[in-house]
Coordinates of C-alpha atoms in Angstrom, one line a residue:
M1 CA 16.3 57.3 43.5
S2 CA 18.5 56.7 40.8
L3 CA 18.2 54.4 37.6
S4 CA 20.9 51.8 36.8
P5 CA 22.4 51.4 33.7
L6 CA 20.2 47.8 33.4
D7 CA 16.9 50.2 34.4
I8 CA 17.7 53.0 31.6
T9 CA 18.2 50.0 29.0
T10 CA 15.2 48.4 30.3
F11 CA 12.7 51.8 29.5
A12 CA 14.9 52.6 26.8
V13 CA 13.6 49.1 25.2
Y14 CA 10.2 49.7 26.3
C15 CA 10.2 53.3 24.4
V16 CA 11.4 52.2 21.5
L17 CA 9.4 49.0 21.7
L18 CA 6.1 51.4 22.0
V19 CA 6.9 53.4 19.1
G20 CA 7.7 50.7 16.6
I21 CA 4.7 49.1 17.2
A22 CA 2.4 51.9 17.1
W23 CA 4.0 52.9 13.8
W24 CA 3.8 49.0 12.7
V25 CA -0.2 48.7 14.0
S26 CA -0.9 51.9 12.0
R27 CA 0.4 50.8 8.4
E28 CA -2.3 50.6 5.8
K29 CA -2.6 48.0 3.2
A30 CA -1.1 49.0 -0.2
G31 CA -3.3 51.4 -2.7
H32 CA -5.1 52.3 1.0
E33 CA -5.1 56.0 2.2
K34 CA -5.9 56.6 5.7
N35 CA -9.4 58.6 6.2
S36 CA -10.5 60.3 8.9
T37 CA -12.7 57.2 10.1
D38 CA -9.2 55.1 10.2
Y39 CA -7.5 58.1 12.2
F40 CA -10.2 59.1 13.9
L41 CA -11.7 56.1 15.2
A42 CA -9.3 53.3 14.1
G43 CA -11.9 52.4 10.9
K44 CA -14.4 50.8 13.8
S45 CA -12.6 47.8 14.3
L46 CA -11.4 47.7 17.5
P47 CA -11.6 44.5 19.6
W48 CA -12.9 44.5 23.2
W49 CA -9.5 44.0 24.6
A50 CA -8.1 47.0 23.4
I51 CA -11.3 48.8 23.9
G52 CA -11.2 47.7 27.7
A53 CA -7.3 48.5 27.8
S54 CA -7.5 51.7 26.2
L55 CA -10.5 53.2 28.5
I56 CA -8.5 52.4 31.4
A57 CA -4.9 53.4 30.0
A58 CA -6.6 56.9 29.3
N59 CA -7.7 57.2 32.7
I60 CA -5.0 56.5 34.3
S61 CA -1.9 58.7 34.7
A62 CA 0.3 60.4 37.2
E63 CA -1.7 62.6 38.8
Q64 CA -3.6 59.4 39.6
I65 CA -1.2 57.1 40.7
I66 CA 0.7 59.7 42.8
G67 CA -2.8 61.7 43.5
M68 CA -4.6 58.2 45.1
S69 CA -1.8 57.2 46.4
G70 CA -1.2 60.2 48.6
S71 CA -5.4 59.4 49.2
G72 CA -4.7 56.3 50.6
F73 CA -1.9 57.5 52.8
A74 CA -4.3 60.4 54.1
I75 CA -7.4 58.9 54.0
G76 CA -6.9 55.1 53.4
L77 CA -9.1 53.0 51.4
G78 CA -12.0 55.0 51.4
I79 CA -10.9 56.6 48.2
A80 CA -11.0 53.6 46.2
S81 CA -14.5 54.1 46.0
Y82 CA -13.5 56.5 43.3
E83 CA -12.5 53.3 41.6
W84 CA -15.0 50.8 42.4
M85 CA -18.3 52.9 41.9
A86 CA -16.8 53.8 38.5
A87 CA -17.0 49.9 38.0
V88 CA -20.8 50.1 37.8
T89 CA -21.0 53.3 36.1
L90 CA -19.4 51.5 32.9
L91 CA -21.5 48.6 33.1
I92 CA -24.9 51.4 32.9
I93 CA -23.2 52.9 30.4
G94 CA -22.6 50.0 28.4
K95 CA -26.3 49.1 28.6
Y96 CA -28.2 52.4 28.5
F97 CA -26.0 55.0 27.0
L98 CA -23.7 52.9 24.3
P99 CA -26.7 52.0 21.9
I100 CA -27.7 54.9 21.4
F101 CA -24.4 56.7 20.7
L102 CA -23.6 53.5 18.2
E103 CA -27.4 53.5 16.8
K104 CA -26.7 57.4 15.7
G105 CA -23.3 56.7 13.9
I106 CA -21.9 59.4 15.6
S107 CA -17.7 60.5 15.6
T108 CA -18.0 63.3 18.7
M109 CA -20.0 64.1 21.5
P110 CA -20.6 67.3 19.8
Q111 CA -21.9 66.2 16.9
F112 CA -24.6 64.1 19.0
L113 CA -25.9 67.2 20.4
E114 CA -26.2 69.0 17.6
Q115 CA -28.6 65.8 16.2
R116 CA -30.6 66.3 19.4
Y117 CA -30.2 69.8 20.1
D118 CA -29.1 72.2 17.3
S119 CA -25.5 73.7 15.9
R120 CA -25.9 76.1 18.6
V121 CA -25.4 73.4 21.3
R122 CA -22.8 71.7 19.7
T123 CA -20.5 74.7 18.7
V124 CA -20.6 75.9 21.9
M125 CA -19.9 72.9 23.8
A126 CA -17.1 71.5 20.9
I127 CA -15.3 74.9 21.9
F128 CA -15.9 74.3 25.6
W129 CA -14.2 70.7 25.4
L130 CA -11.6 71.9 23.3
A131 CA -10.5 74.7 25.8
L132 CA -10.8 72.1 28.9
Y133 CA -9.1 69.7 27.0
T134 CA -5.8 71.7 26.1
F135 CA -5.6 74.2 28.4
V136 CA -6.7 72.0 31.7
N137 CA -7.1 68.1 31.3
L138 CA -3.9 67.9 28.6
T139 CA -1.7 70.8 30.4
S140 CA -2.0 69.2 33.8
I141 CA -1.7 65.8 32.6
L142 CA 1.9 67.2 31.4
W143 CA 3.0 69.0 34.2
L144 CA 1.9 66.2 37.0
G145 CA 3.4 63.7 35.2
A146 CA 7.0 66.0 34.9
L147 CA 6.5 66.4 38.6
A148 CA 6.4 62.9 39.0
I149 CA 9.5 62.0 37.0
N150 CA 11.4 64.6 38.9
A151 CA 10.3 63.4 42.1
I152 CA 11.4 59.7 40.8
T153 CA 14.9 60.4 39.1
G154 CA 15.8 63.7 39.4
L155 CA 15.1 65.2 36.0
D156 CA 14.0 69.0 35.6
L157 CA 11.1 69.7 34.7
V158 CA 11.7 71.2 31.3
Y159 CA 13.3 68.1 30.2
G160 CA 10.3 66.0 32.0
L161 CA 7.9 67.9 30.3
S162 CA 9.8 67.8 27.0
F163 CA 10.3 64.2 26.8
L164 CA 6.7 62.8 27.6
A165 CA 5.1 65.6 24.8
V166 CA 8.1 64.1 21.7
F167 CA 7.4 60.9 23.3
S168 CA 3.5 60.8 23.2
I169 CA 3.7 62.5 19.9
G170 CA 6.1 60.4 18.3
Y171 CA 4.1 57.1 18.8
S172 CA 0.1 58.6 18.3
I173 CA 0.8 61.0 15.4
Y174 CA 0.6 58.5 12.5
G175 CA -1.7 56.2 13.5
G176 CA -4.1 58.2 15.2
L177 CA -7.0 56.4 17.7
K178 CA -5.8 52.7 16.5
A179 CA -2.1 53.2 17.5
V180 CA -3.2 54.8 20.7
A181 CA -6.0 51.6 21.4
L182 CA -3.5 49.3 20.4
T183 CA -0.5 50.1 22.0
D184 CA -2.3 50.6 25.2
I185 CA -2.2 46.7 26.2
I186 CA 1.4 47.3 26.3
Q187 CA 1.0 50.3 28.4
V188 CA -2.2 48.6 30.7
V189 CA 0.3 45.5 31.5
L190 CA 3.1 47.4 32.4
L191 CA 1.0 49.3 34.3
I192 CA -0.2 46.3 36.2
I193 CA 3.2 44.5 36.5
G194 CA 4.4 47.3 37.9
G195 CA 2.1 48.4 40.2
L196 CA 1.7 45.1 41.4
M197 CA 5.5 44.6 42.1
V198 CA 5.3 48.4 44.2
S199 CA 2.7 47.2 46.0
F200 CA 3.6 43.6 47.0
L201 CA 7.3 45.2 47.9
A202 CA 5.7 47.3 50.1
L203 CA 3.4 44.8 51.9
D204 CA 6.5 42.7 52.4
Q205 CA 8.3 45.7 53.9
I206 CA 5.8 46.1 56.8
A207 CA 5.9 42.4 57.3
E208 CA 9.9 42.3 57.1
N209 CA 9.6 44.9 59.7
A210 CA 7.3 42.9 62.0
G211 CA 9.9 39.7 62.1
G212 CA 7.5 37.7 59.4
S213 CA 7.6 38.4 55.8
G214 CA 5.1 38.0 52.4
A215 CA 2.7 40.0 51.4
F216 CA -0.4 38.4 52.9
Q217 CA 1.4 38.9 56.2
G218 CA 2.2 42.7 55.5
F219 CA -1.4 43.3 54.7
S220 CA -2.4 41.3 57.5
I221 CA -0.4 43.4 60.1
M222 CA -1.7 46.8 58.4
L223 CA -5.5 45.1 59.0
A224 CA -4.7 45.1 62.7
E225 CA -2.0 48.3 63.1
I226 CA -4.3 50.5 61.1
P227 CA -8.2 49.5 61.0
E228 CA -9.4 52.7 60.3
K229 CA -7.5 53.2 56.8
F230 CA -9.8 50.5 55.7
D231 CA -12.9 52.4 56.4
M232 CA -14.9 52.9 53.1
I233 CA -17.4 55.3 54.8
L234 CA -16.4 58.1 56.3
D235 CA -18.1 59.1 59.5
P236 CA -19.0 62.9 59.7
S237 CA -16.6 63.7 62.6
N238 CA -13.6 62.0 60.4
E239 CA -11.3 65.2 59.1
H240 CA -11.6 63.8 55.5
Y241 CA -15.3 63.6 55.2
I242 CA -15.6 66.9 53.1
S243 CA -13.3 64.7 50.4
L244 CA -15.7 61.6 51.0
P245 CA -18.9 62.7 52.4
G246 CA -20.3 59.1 53.9
I247 CA -23.2 57.7 51.9
S248 CA -23.0 60.4 49.3
V249 CA -20.3 58.5 47.9
L250 CA -22.6 56.1 47.1
V251 CA -25.9 57.3 46.2
G252 CA -24.7 61.3 45.8
G253 CA -22.9 63.3 43.5
L254 CA -20.2 60.8 42.7
W255 CA -22.6 59.3 40.4
I256 CA -23.1 62.8 38.3
M257 CA -19.0 63.0 38.1
N258 CA -18.7 59.3 37.0
L259 CA -21.7 59.5 34.4
S260 CA -19.8 62.7 32.8
Y261 CA -16.2 61.4 32.6
W262 CA -17.2 57.8 31.5
G263 CA -20.1 58.6 30.0
F264 CA -19.9 61.9 27.8
N265 CA -16.3 62.8 28.0
Q266 CA -15.5 62.4 24.2
Y267 CA -11.5 61.6 25.9
I268 CA -13.4 58.3 27.5
T269 CA -15.9 57.4 24.8
Q270 CA -13.9 57.8 21.4
R271 CA -12.5 54.2 22.4
T272 CA -15.9 52.3 22.5
L273 CA -17.5 54.7 19.3
A274 CA -14.5 52.9 17.4
A275 CA -15.7 49.2 18.3
K276 CA -16.7 46.4 15.9
S277 CA -19.6 46.3 17.2
L278 CA -22.3 46.9 20.1
A279 CA -21.4 43.6 21.5
E280 CA -18.0 44.2 21.3
A281 CA -18.2 47.7 23.0
Q282 CA -20.1 45.8 25.8
K283 CA -17.7 43.1 26.0
G284 CA -14.2 46.1 26.1
I285 CA -16.4 48.2 28.6
A286 CA -17.1 44.7 31.2
F287 CA -13.2 44.1 30.7
A288 CA -12.7 47.7 32.3
A289 CA -14.6 47.4 35.1
Y290 CA -13.1 44.4 36.3
L291 CA -9.6 46.4 35.8
K292 CA -11.2 49.2 37.4
I293 CA -12.1 46.6 40.4
L294 CA -8.4 45.9 40.3
M295 CA -6.9 49.4 40.3
P296 CA -7.0 50.2 44.1
L297 CA -4.4 47.3 44.7
I298 CA -2.3 49.5 42.7
V299 CA -3.1 53.1 42.8
V300 CA -4.4 53.3 46.7
L301 CA -2.8 50.6 48.7
P302 CA 1.0 52.0 48.0
G303 CA -0.3 54.8 49.8
M304 CA -2.2 52.8 52.9
A305 CA 1.1 51.1 53.6
A306 CA 3.4 54.3 53.0
A307 CA 1.2 55.4 56.2
M308 CA 2.8 52.6 58.3
L309 CA 6.5 52.6 56.7
K310 CA 6.9 56.2 56.3
P311 CA 4.0 58.0 58.3
D312 CA 6.1 61.3 58.6
L313 CA 6.0 62.4 55.4
A314 CA 5.3 66.0 54.7
Q315 CA 2.9 65.7 51.8
P316 CA 0.4 62.8 51.1
D317 CA 2.0 63.1 47.4
Q318 CA 5.1 61.6 48.2
A319 CA 4.1 58.1 49.5
Y320 CA 4.0 56.3 45.9
P321 CA 7.8 57.7 45.3
E322 CA 8.8 56.7 48.5
M323 CA 7.4 53.2 47.9
M324 CA 9.1 52.9 44.5
K325 CA 12.5 53.4 46.4
L326 CA 11.8 49.8 47.7
V327 CA 12.1 48.4 44.0
P328 CA 15.5 46.9 43.6
Q329 CA 17.9 48.3 40.7
G330 CA 17.1 46.4 37.6
L331 CA 13.6 46.2 38.1
L332 CA 13.2 49.9 39.0
G333 CA 13.4 50.6 35.0
I334 CA 9.8 48.1 34.9
T335 CA 8.3 50.5 37.2
F336 CA 9.2 53.7 36.0
A337 CA 8.4 52.3 32.8
A338 CA 4.9 51.8 34.2
L339 CA 4.3 55.1 35.4
V340 CA 5.6 56.8 32.5
A341 CA 3.5 54.5 30.1
A342 CA 0.3 55.4 32.0
I343 CA 1.5 59.3 31.7
A344 CA 2.1 58.9 27.7
S345 CA -1.1 56.7 27.0
S346 CA -3.2 59.8 28.6
L347 CA -1.5 62.4 26.6
G348 CA -1.8 60.0 23.4
S349 CA -5.5 59.6 24.3
M350 CA -6.0 63.4 25.0
V351 CA -4.7 64.7 22.1
N352 CA -6.5 62.4 19.6
S353 CA -9.5 63.7 21.2
I354 CA -8.7 67.4 20.9
S355 CA -7.5 66.7 17.1
T356 CA -10.5 64.7 16.8
I357 CA -13.2 67.6 17.9
F358 CA -11.3 70.2 16.2
T359 CA -11.5 68.5 12.6
M360 CA -15.1 67.5 12.8
D361 CA -16.8 70.1 14.7
I362 CA -15.2 73.2 14.0
Y363 CA -12.9 72.5 11.0
S364 CA -15.4 70.2 8.6
K365 CA -18.5 72.1 10.2
M366 CA -17.4 75.8 10.0
I367 CA -14.1 76.5 8.0
N368 CA -14.1 73.8 5.0
Q369 CA -17.0 71.8 4.8
N370 CA -15.6 70.4 1.7
A371 CA -12.6 68.9 3.0
T372 CA -11.0 66.0 2.0
E373 CA -10.3 62.9 4.0
H374 CA -6.6 63.4 3.3
K375 CA -6.9 66.9 4.3
K376 CA -9.0 66.0 7.5
V377 CA -6.2 63.3 8.8
I378 CA -3.9 66.1 7.5
I379 CA -5.4 69.1 9.6
G380 CA -5.7 66.3 12.7
R381 CA -2.3 65.7 13.3
S382 CA -1.1 69.4 12.9
V383 CA -4.2 70.2 15.4
A384 CA -2.5 66.9 17.8
C385 CA 1.3 68.9 17.5
L386 CA -0.1 72.4 18.3
A387 CA -2.1 71.3 21.2
M388 CA 0.6 69.3 23.0
L389 CA 3.1 72.3 21.8
I390 CA 0.3 75.1 23.7
A391 CA 0.7 72.7 26.9
V392 CA 4.5 72.8 27.2
I393 CA 4.8 76.1 27.1
I394 CA 1.6 77.2 29.5
A395 CA 1.8 74.3 31.9
R396 CA 4.9 75.7 34.3
P397 CA 3.5 79.3 34.5
L398 CA -0.3 78.2 34.6
L399 CA -0.3 75.3 37.4
G400 CA 3.8 75.8 38.5
N401 CA 2.0 78.1 41.6
F402 CA -0.4 75.7 43.0
P403 CA 0.6 72.9 45.0
Q404 CA -2.7 71.3 45.2
A405 CA -2.9 71.6 41.1
F406 CA -5.1 68.3 41.0
Q407 CA -7.5 69.3 43.6
F408 CA -7.6 72.7 41.8
I409 CA -8.5 71.2 38.1
Q410 CA -11.2 68.9 40.0
E411 CA -12.7 71.5 41.4
F412 CA -12.7 73.4 38.1
T413 CA -14.3 70.7 36.3
G414 CA -17.1 70.2 38.6
F415 CA -18.0 73.1 37.7
F416 CA -19.4 72.4 34.4
T417 CA -19.9 68.0 35.0
P418 CA -23.5 69.1 36.1
G419 CA -24.8 70.5 33.5
I420 CA -23.2 68.3 30.7
V421 CA -25.1 65.3 32.5
T422 CA -28.2 67.6 33.1
I423 CA -27.9 68.0 28.7
F424 CA -27.2 64.5 27.8
L425 CA -29.9 62.5 29.6
L426 CA -32.5 65.4 29.5
G427 CA -31.7 64.9 25.8
F428 CA -31.9 61.3 26.3
F429 CA -34.8 60.4 28.2
W430 CA -37.3 63.7 27.4
K431 CA -38.6 64.4 24.0
R432 CA -39.6 67.8 25.0
A433 CA -36.1 69.2 26.2
T434 CA -34.9 72.3 23.7
A435 CA -31.9 73.5 23.0
T436 CA -32.5 76.6 25.2
S437 CA -33.3 74.7 27.8
A438 CA -29.7 72.6 27.5
L439 CA -27.7 76.4 27.0
V440 CA -29.2 77.1 30.5
A441 CA -28.0 74.6 32.5
A442 CA -24.9 74.6 30.7
I443 CA -24.3 78.2 31.8
A444 CA -26.4 77.9 35.3
S445 CA -24.1 74.8 36.1
V446 CA -21.1 77.1 36.3
V447 CA -22.9 80.3 37.8
L448 CA -24.7 77.8 40.6
S449 CA -21.3 76.2 41.2
A450 CA -19.7 79.2 41.5
L451 CA -21.7 80.6 44.1
F452 CA -21.9 77.1 46.3
W453 CA -17.8 77.4 45.8
K454 CA -17.7 81.1 47.3
F455 CA -20.1 81.4 49.7
M456 CA -20.5 77.8 51.3
P457 CA -16.8 76.2 51.0
G458 CA -17.8 73.6 53.7
L459 CA -20.0 71.6 51.5
P460 CA -18.2 68.7 50.2
F461 CA -17.5 68.8 46.4
I462 CA -19.5 65.7 45.9
D463 CA -22.3 66.9 47.7
R464 CA -22.3 70.5 45.7
V465 CA -22.0 68.2 42.5
G466 CA -25.5 66.4 43.1
I467 CA -26.9 69.5 44.6
V468 CA -25.9 71.8 41.6
F469 CA -27.2 69.0 38.9
I470 CA -30.6 68.7 40.4
A471 CA -31.1 72.4 40.3
C472 CA -30.2 72.5 36.6
V473 CA -32.3 69.5 36.1
V474 CA -35.4 71.3 37.5
L475 CA -34.2 74.8 35.5
A476 CA -33.9 73.5 32.2
I477 CA -37.6 71.3 32.8
V478 CA -38.8 74.6 34.0
I479 CA -37.5 76.3 30.7
T480 CA -38.9 74.1 28.7
L481 CA -42.5 74.1 30.1
I482 CA -42.6 78.0 30.0
S483 CA -41.8 78.2 26.1
G484 CA -44.7 75.6 26.0
A485 CA -42.4 73.1 23.9
K486 CA -43.8 69.6 22.6
E487 CA -42.1 67.0 21.3
Q488 CA -39.0 68.0 19.4
S489 CA -38.8 66.7 15.9
N490 CA -35.3 65.7 16.7
A491 CA -36.1 63.5 20.2
I492 CA -34.4 60.4 20.2
H493 CA -37.2 57.4 20.3
L494 CA -36.0 55.0 22.6
D495 CA -38.2 52.7 21.1
N496 CA -36.3 52.0 18.1
I497 CA -33.4 51.7 20.0
D498 CA -32.2 47.8 21.5
F499 CA -30.9 47.8 24.5
S500 CA -30.8 44.1 25.0
T501 CA -27.0 42.5 25.9
R502 CA -25.8 39.3 25.8
T503 CA -25.5 37.0 28.4
S504 CA -21.7 37.1 28.6
F505 CA -22.2 41.0 29.3
N506 CA -24.8 40.1 31.6
V507 CA -22.8 37.5 33.5
L508 CA -20.1 39.3 33.8
S509 CA -22.1 42.6 35.0
I510 CA -23.6 40.3 37.8
G511 CA -20.2 39.3 38.8
V512 CA -19.0 43.4 38.9
V513 CA -21.8 43.9 41.3
L514 CA -21.1 41.1 43.4
I515 CA -17.4 41.9 44.2
L516 CA -18.2 45.4 45.3
V517 CA -21.1 44.4 47.4
A518 CA -18.4 41.4 49.0
L519 CA -15.8 44.5 49.2
Y520 CA -18.2 46.9 50.7
S521 CA -19.8 44.4 53.2
V522 CA -16.3 43.9 54.5
W523 CA -15.0 47.5 55.1
W524 CA -18.2 49.5 55.2

């Protein structure tokens, strides 16, 4: 696959336009100097449409597009549960978790943990998230993004890594979260247009191969010829059951993974913390929920189509690049820009979160408690550049020898997920939960996950997460009870928090649930 001069021009215009808009929206009024709230929380002024678009742009990157299309090729529509269950999770977070965070006036997740527990928990989790985001998440987004660009254009991996790093820093470094969030609407529009184009052309090709035409006919042919690819709940006899263990997808460990990712992850929640108001944040979350329902059309359907058009692919992850070959020259530049937009927005969001945690939870708390607002912004920008440089340097040595890099990353982060969810849920809803029990839960999560992974390798990943979560909750409760702890002085009093939601949010939430009920009813 090669890009025509028109495709290259289209892509270049996108790059220049995005950087220009990012710097334009980041400008400050005369006489006002950007402070830490402006840089890390966009001045707490984000509108709902920017919040919703930015949540999706931060979430969808090369590993989702390439990886989930590959899963669509191998497994089928069942992999869409990751997207559709996330839509419900977002609504739960908007209704029950977000009011607590905004009432506390926090900037970071570690800051909340100090308010609820103590400084030990804040410091431990801040260091953990910095290490995870820099050495795992940021590095993997860069590496898998460079691999995707290499598969599509043949560009050398070193040049791909360098381009993604420079481009992402170029549009996000000056304005911080405001630049990232307000340009994410462009990124999401490109992602949707480019993704739907690939899906439409793939379905149309299926119809054309059968002597017909049109995406709807192509979809009907898929339903008739590969009905097994439309099973949402896999039977234990299915060879992919270990990846999607039946009903556990709806009632098991996937909930723990989603709650951790969408609710307690600085990389994601920073957008909602920057909202104009709680109502605005909740509207943004509802918008993101509907976009999550749409995502399988973009990231799963091309892989399913490839199962008919290219059934003999050597690797499932080749599915999306193969389907991109159907895009004619002249339009390929838009599709390629959509892929790069997904990667760049995730990179920009990740480095912004790294700089926020380091500046607010490490530098301002432990190194220079009297730092000026200007100094915090400078430190934030410097840390963002340093984190990106580290990721570029270690990406190939760290991940180059892992043929299943994305699966490895999922396994690694899954070791910590049960403990994180335990810490936050008990912190929210149990006034006696102590800092010691929180730290024990965090350690137990890693130890128990490693033991299950080592001695029960046949246990589905989703089931393991659910079992370890239950064990962490029980252990944290036992530790608290043994210590004789009573209600903690920094416990959260839920009766002081307004959990009521506006009619618009309630109506939108009902709509999400009804759509999902219909989808699962048709393709159970």
